């Protein structure tokens, strides 16, 4: 599987970004975790800002994104179309830099992380560790192609931690009623993966060809109708949250 790098990201998000905010609604629990990591920062640059999810209240936020469609959905006043690899700011321009589920799109992760360190005194990065187990059942039983794609896009957590010289790594187990519709959000609500609008709000689903996705969705539909999914995953039905490898990395001061 090829990489959806930041050069192709504008086109991809110009396509999937339409209606993005309806499905990708910021979850208050993740917002609180990120907000705590950014506490005290008066000026923040949000790299790969998209529609502005998880930005801290009370701070002066500058949004950076390569997709104009995404920036058009951002409610802020300070918006710049730019690449993470070449941030158009002076060194130390911000108290903090944040990047939420975006670093896997950057064409040069090391350069992007170096840019975060250059322009801000504190770095807060929310990402996913491809080495974590267990993985979402959707990848295991229905769409192993997602795992192949994600393994090619996401850098192992240890490498991100090292590049940032991070001092803190916080786990974020996904709640069963998580409101931000990224890939693992519906681990206890499998019927929502049948919704095309839900799938199109995920860059992974939007990247894979229909001839891969649609047969897998039909298998899931059949397993839900027969009760097979519920038999196979009965242990999940009473869980409040599951750790699928999402982590908040904090570096700097």
GROMACS .gro file of N, CA and C in nm, residues 27-126:
model
  300
   27UNK      N    1  -1.435   1.478   2.103
   27UNK     CA    2  -1.482   1.410   2.223
   27UNK      C    3  -1.432   1.486   2.346
   28UNK      N    4  -1.520   1.516   2.442
   28UNK     CA    5  -1.478   1.596   2.558
   28UNK      C    6  -1.370   1.531   2.642
   29UNK      N    7  -1.362   1.398   2.644
   29UNK     CA    8  -1.261   1.331   2.726
   29UNK      C    9  -1.122   1.345   2.664
   30UNK      N   10  -1.113   1.333   2.533
   30UNK     CA   11  -0.985   1.356   2.467
   30UNK      C   12  -0.951   1.504   2.471
   31UNK      N   13  -1.051   1.589   2.457
   31UNK     CA   14  -1.029   1.734   2.465
   31UNK      C   15  -0.969   1.771   2.601
   32UNK      N   16  -1.019   1.709   2.708
   32UNK     CA   17  -0.968   1.738   2.842
   32UNK      C   18  -0.823   1.693   2.857
   33UNK      N   19  -0.791   1.575   2.802
   33UNK     CA   20  -0.654   1.524   2.810
   33UNK      C   21  -0.556   1.615   2.737
   34UNK      N   22  -0.592   1.654   2.615
   34UNK     CA   23  -0.505   1.743   2.536
   34UNK      C   24  -0.498   1.881   2.601
   35UNK      N   25  -0.613   1.929   2.650
   35UNK     CA   26  -0.615   2.060   2.716
   35UNK      C   27  -0.525   2.064   2.837
   36UNK      N   28  -0.522   1.956   2.913
   36UNK     CA   29  -0.435   1.950   3.030
   36UNK      C   30  -0.288   1.957   2.989
   37UNK      N   31  -0.254   1.890   2.879
   37UNK     CA   32  -0.115   1.892   2.831
   37UNK      C   33  -0.074   2.030   2.781
   38UNK      N   34  -0.172   2.110   2.737
   38UNK     CA   35  -0.144   2.244   2.684
   38UNK      C   36  -0.167   2.354   2.787
   39UNK      N   37  -0.198   2.316   2.909
   39UNK     CA   38  -0.231   2.416   3.011
   39UNK      C   39  -0.117   2.517   3.028
   40UNK      N   40  -0.153   2.642   3.033
   40UNK     CA   41  -0.055   2.749   3.052
   40UNK      C   42   0.000   2.808   2.925
   41UNK      N   43  -0.023   2.742   2.812
   41UNK     CA   44   0.026   2.794   2.684
   41UNK      C   45  -0.066   2.906   2.636
   42UNK      N   46  -0.010   3.023   2.611
   42UNK     CA   47  -0.090   3.136   2.565
   42UNK      C   48  -0.100   3.139   2.412
   43UNK      N   49   0.005   3.094   2.346
   43UNK     CA   50   0.006   3.090   2.200
   43UNK      C   51   0.033   2.946   2.155
   44UNK      N   52  -0.051   2.895   2.065
   44UNK     CA   53  -0.043   2.756   2.022
   44UNK      C   54  -0.053   2.750   1.870
   45UNK      N   55   0.033   2.671   1.807
   45UNK     CA   56   0.017   2.641   1.665
   45UNK      C   57  -0.036   2.499   1.653
   46UNK      N   58  -0.146   2.485   1.580
   46UNK     CA   59  -0.208   2.354   1.559
   46UNK      C   60  -0.171   2.308   1.419
   47UNK      N   61  -0.079   2.213   1.411
   47UNK     CA   62  -0.026   2.167   1.282
   47UNK      C   63  -0.109   2.049   1.232
   48UNK      N   64  -0.158   2.059   1.108
   48UNK     CA   65  -0.256   1.964   1.060
   48UNK      C   66  -0.388   1.987   1.129
   49UNK      N   67  -0.427   2.113   1.139
   49UNK     CA   68  -0.537   2.155   1.227
   49UNK      C   69  -0.672   2.104   1.182
   50UNK      N   70  -0.690   2.078   1.053
   50UNK     CA   71  -0.820   2.034   1.006
   50UNK      C   72  -0.928   2.133   1.044
   51UNK      N   73  -1.036   2.083   1.102
   51UNK     CA   74  -1.150   2.168   1.137
   51UNK      C   75  -1.136   2.231   1.276
   52UNK      N   76  -1.020   2.212   1.341
   52UNK     CA   77  -0.995   2.280   1.467
   52UNK      C   78  -1.027   2.202   1.592
   53UNK      N   79  -1.040   2.072   1.580
   53UNK     CA   80  -1.072   1.990   1.697
   53UNK      C   81  -0.962   1.998   1.802
   54UNK      N   82  -1.004   2.000   1.928
   54UNK     CA   83  -0.917   1.985   2.044
   54UNK      C   84  -0.825   2.104   2.070
   55UNK      N   85  -0.854   2.216   2.009
   55UNK     CA   86  -0.775   2.335   2.040
   55UNK      C   87  -0.814   2.388   2.177
   56UNK      N   88  -0.716   2.438   2.253
   56UNK     CA   89  -0.744   2.483   2.390
   56UNK      C   90  -0.822   2.613   2.394
   57UNK      N   91  -0.917   2.621   2.486
   57UNK     CA   92  -0.989   2.746   2.507
   57UNK      C   93  -0.897   2.848   2.573
   58UNK      N   94  -0.913   2.972   2.535
   58UNK     CA   95  -0.838   3.079   2.600
   58UNK      C   96  -0.702   3.106   2.543
   59UNK      N   97  -0.653   3.019   2.455
   59UNK     CA   98  -0.522   3.041   2.394
   59UNK      C   99  -0.539   3.106   2.257
   60UNK      N  100  -0.437   3.174   2.212
   60UNK     CA  101  -0.434   3.228   2.076
   60UNK      C  102  -0.380   3.118   1.985
   61UNK      N  103  -0.467   3.063   1.901
   61UNK     CA  104  -0.433   2.946   1.820
   61UNK      C  105  -0.414   2.986   1.675
   62UNK      N  106  -0.304   2.941   1.616
   62UNK     CA  107  -0.280   2.955   1.472
   62UNK      C  108  -0.294   2.818   1.409
   63UNK      N  109  -0.386   2.805   1.313
   63UNK     CA  110  -0.413   2.677   1.248
   63UNK      C  111  -0.332   2.666   1.120
   64UNK      N  112  -0.266   2.551   1.104
   64UNK     CA  113  -0.188   2.522   0.983
   64UNK      C  114  -0.240   2.393   0.922
   65UNK      N  115  -0.270   2.394   0.793
   65UNK     CA  116  -0.315   2.273   0.724
   65UNK      C  117  -0.288   2.289   0.575
   66UNK      N  118  -0.254   2.179   0.505
   66UNK     CA  119  -0.232   2.189   0.360
   66UNK      C  120  -0.361   2.185   0.277
   67UNK      N  121  -0.475   2.155   0.342
   67UNK     CA  122  -0.602   2.144   0.269
   67UNK      C  123  -0.688   2.267   0.291
   68UNK      N  124  -0.723   2.335   0.184
   68UNK     CA  125  -0.808   2.453   0.196
   68UNK      C  126  -0.949   2.417   0.241
   69UNK      N  127  -0.999   2.301   0.196
   69UNK     CA  128  -1.133   2.258   0.238
   69UNK      C  129  -1.139   2.242   0.390
   70UNK      N  130  -1.033   2.187   0.447
   70UNK     CA  131  -1.030   2.171   0.592
   70UNK      C  132  -1.019   2.308   0.661
   71UNK      N  133  -0.933   2.394   0.610
   71UNK     CA  134  -0.918   2.526   0.671
   71UNK      C  135  -1.047   2.606   0.663
   72UNK      N  136  -1.123   2.586   0.555
   72UNK     CA  137  -1.250   2.658   0.541
   72UNK      C  138  -1.350   2.617   0.648
   73UNK      N  139  -1.334   2.498   0.705
   73UNK     CA  140  -1.422   2.452   0.813
   73UNK      C  141  -1.371   2.491   0.951
   74UNK      N  142  -1.249   2.545   0.955
   74UNK     CA  143  -1.190   2.583   1.082
   74UNK      C  144  -1.251   2.716   1.128
   75UNK      N  145  -1.297   2.725   1.253
   75UNK     CA  146  -1.366   2.845   1.299
   75UNK      C  147  -1.275   2.961   1.338
   76UNK      N  148  -1.144   2.938   1.343
   76UNK     CA  149  -1.054   3.041   1.392
   76UNK      C  150  -1.025   3.153   1.293
   77UNK      N  151  -0.956   3.255   1.342
   77UNK     CA  152  -0.921   3.370   1.257
   77UNK      C  153  -0.780   3.358   1.201
   78UNK      N  154  -0.693   3.285   1.268
   78UNK     CA  155  -0.554   3.273   1.224
   78UNK      C  156  -0.537   3.138   1.155
   79UNK      N  157  -0.538   3.138   1.023
   79UNK     CA  158  -0.533   3.014   0.945
   79UNK      C  159  -0.431   3.030   0.832
   80UNK      N  160  -0.343   2.930   0.822
   80UNK     CA  161  -0.236   2.936   0.722
   80UNK      C  162  -0.229   2.803   0.649
   81UNK      N  163  -0.229   2.808   0.517
   81UNK     CA  164  -0.214   2.688   0.435
   81UNK      C  165  -0.065   2.661   0.416
   82UNK      N  166  -0.018   2.554   0.479
   82UNK     CA  167   0.126   2.524   0.476
   82UNK      C  168   0.150   2.379   0.514
   83UNK      N  169   0.272   2.334   0.489
   83UNK     CA  170   0.315   2.198   0.520
   83UNK      C  171   0.382   2.192   0.656
   84UNK      N  172   0.364   2.079   0.725
   84UNK     CA  173   0.430   2.059   0.853
   84UNK      C  174   0.582   2.063   0.840
   85UNK      N  175   0.632   2.026   0.723
   85UNK     CA  176   0.776   2.019   0.703
   85UNK      C  177   0.841   2.155   0.684
   86UNK      N  178   0.759   2.257   0.659
   86UNK     CA  179   0.812   2.392   0.639
   86UNK      C  180   0.717   2.492   0.702
   87UNK      N  181   0.721   2.500   0.831
   87UNK     CA  182   0.632   2.592   0.902
   87UNK      C  183   0.685   2.736   0.886
   88UNK      N  184   0.598   2.827   0.842
   88UNK     CA  185   0.643   2.963   0.811
   88UNK      C  186   0.647   3.055   0.933
   89UNK      N  187   0.720   3.011   1.037
   89UNK     CA  188   0.727   3.088   1.160
   89UNK      C  189   0.871   3.093   1.209
   90UNK      N  190   0.900   3.196   1.287
   90UNK     CA  191   1.032   3.208   1.348
   90UNK      C  192   1.048   3.106   1.459
   91UNK      N  193   1.172   3.077   1.492
   91UNK     CA  194   1.200   2.984   1.601
   91UNK      C  195   1.144   3.037   1.732
   92UNK      N  196   1.082   2.947   1.809
   92UNK     CA  197   1.028   2.985   1.938
   92UNK      C  198   0.910   3.080   1.931
   93UNK      N  199   0.839   3.080   1.819
   93UNK     CA  200   0.728   3.175   1.802
   93UNK      C  201   0.608   3.143   1.889
   94UNK      N  202   0.596   3.019   1.936
   94UNK     CA  203   0.477   2.977   2.011
   94UNK      C  204   0.516   2.913   2.144
   95UNK      N  205   0.424   2.922   2.238
   95UNK     CA  206   0.443   2.852   2.364
   95UNK      C  207   0.434   2.701   2.343
   96UNK      N  208   0.343   2.659   2.254
   96UNK     CA  209   0.322   2.515   2.233
   96UNK      C  210   0.281   2.487   2.089
   97UNK      N  211   0.316   2.368   2.044
   97UNK     CA  212   0.271   2.316   1.915
   97UNK      C  213   0.191   2.189   1.941
   98UNK      N  214   0.077   2.175   1.872
   98UNK     CA  215  -0.005   2.054   1.887
   98UNK      C  216  -0.024   1.990   1.750
   99UNK      N  217  -0.035   1.857   1.749
   99UNK     CA  218  -0.060   1.783   1.626
   99UNK      C  219  -0.144   1.661   1.664
  100UNK      N  220  -0.267   1.655   1.615
  100UNK     CA  221  -0.362   1.553   1.656
  100UNK      C  222  -0.395   1.462   1.538
  101UNK      N  223  -0.350   1.336   1.545
  101UNK     CA  224  -0.374   1.236   1.440
  101UNK      C  225  -0.344   1.291   1.301
  102UNK      N  226  -0.228   1.349   1.288
  102UNK     CA  227  -0.189   1.407   1.160
  102UNK      C  228  -0.048   1.372   1.118
  103UNK      N  229   0.039   1.338   1.213
  103UNK     CA  230   0.181   1.318   1.180
  103UNK      C  231   0.201   1.206   1.080
  104UNK      N  232   0.110   1.108   1.074
  104UNK     CA  233   0.126   0.997   0.980
  104UNK      C  234   0.104   1.041   0.835
  105UNK      N  235   0.054   1.163   0.815
  105UNK     CA  236   0.035   1.214   0.680
  105UNK      C  237   0.157   1.292   0.631
  106UNK      N  238   0.250   1.323   0.720
  106UNK     CA  239   0.362   1.409   0.682
  106UNK      C  240   0.461   1.333   0.595
  107UNK      N  241   0.512   1.394   0.487
  107UNK     CA  242   0.605   1.323   0.399
  107UNK      C  243   0.739   1.294   0.465
  108UNK      N  244   0.777   1.378   0.561
  108UNK     CA  245   0.903   1.360   0.632
  108UNK      C  246   0.874   1.381   0.780
  109UNK      N  247   0.847   1.271   0.850
  109UNK     CA  248   0.808   1.280   0.990
  109UNK      C  249   0.916   1.347   1.074
  110UNK      N  250   1.040   1.306   1.055
  110UNK     CA  251   1.147   1.363   1.136
  110UNK      C  252   1.158   1.514   1.116
  111UNK      N  253   1.144   1.559   0.992
  111UNK     CA  254   1.150   1.702   0.964
  111UNK      C  255   1.031   1.774   1.028
  112UNK      N  256   0.914   1.713   1.018
  112UNK     CA  257   0.796   1.774   1.078
  112UNK      C  258   0.809   1.787   1.229
  113UNK      N  259   0.856   1.681   1.294
  113UNK     CA  260   0.874   1.686   1.439
  113UNK      C  261   0.981   1.788   1.477
  114UNK      N  262   1.087   1.796   1.395
  114UNK     CA  263   1.191   1.897   1.420
  114UNK      C  264   1.133   2.038   1.407
  115UNK      N  265   1.040   2.056   1.314
  115UNK     CA  266   0.976   2.186   1.299
  115UNK      C  267   0.891   2.220   1.422
  116UNK      N  268   0.820   2.121   1.476
  116UNK     CA  269   0.744   2.147   1.599
  116UNK      C  270   0.837   2.194   1.710
  117UNK      N  271   0.952   2.130   1.722
  117UNK     CA  272   1.048   2.167   1.827
  117UNK      C  273   1.109   2.304   1.800
  118UNK      N  274   1.125   2.337   1.673
  118UNK     CA  275   1.187   2.466   1.637
  118UNK      C  276   1.095   2.584   1.671
  119UNK      N  277   0.965   2.569   1.640
  119UNK     CA  278   0.876   2.686   1.650
  119UNK      C  279   0.808   2.698   1.786
  120UNK      N  280   0.817   2.596   1.871
  120UNK     CA  281   0.746   2.599   1.998
  120UNK      C  282   0.830   2.539   2.110
  121UNK      N  283   0.805   2.585   2.230
  121UNK     CA  284   0.880   2.537   2.346
  121UNK      C  285   0.823   2.407   2.402
  122UNK      N  286   0.697   2.380   2.372
  122UNK     CA  287   0.633   2.256   2.416
  122UNK      C  288   0.567   2.190   2.295
  123UNK      N  289   0.571   2.056   2.291
  123UNK     CA  290   0.509   1.983   2.181
  123UNK      C  291   0.411   1.881   2.239
  124UNK      N  292   0.291   1.877   2.182
  124UNK     CA  293   0.187   1.784   2.225
  124UNK      C  294   0.135   1.713   2.100
  125UNK      N  295   0.162   1.582   2.092
  125UNK     CA  296   0.130   1.505   1.971
  125UNK      C  297   0.043   1.386   2.008
  126UNK      N  298  -0.073   1.376   1.945
  126UNK     CA  299  -0.161   1.262   1.965
  126UNK      C  300  -0.149   1.172   1.842
   0.00000   0.00000   0.00000
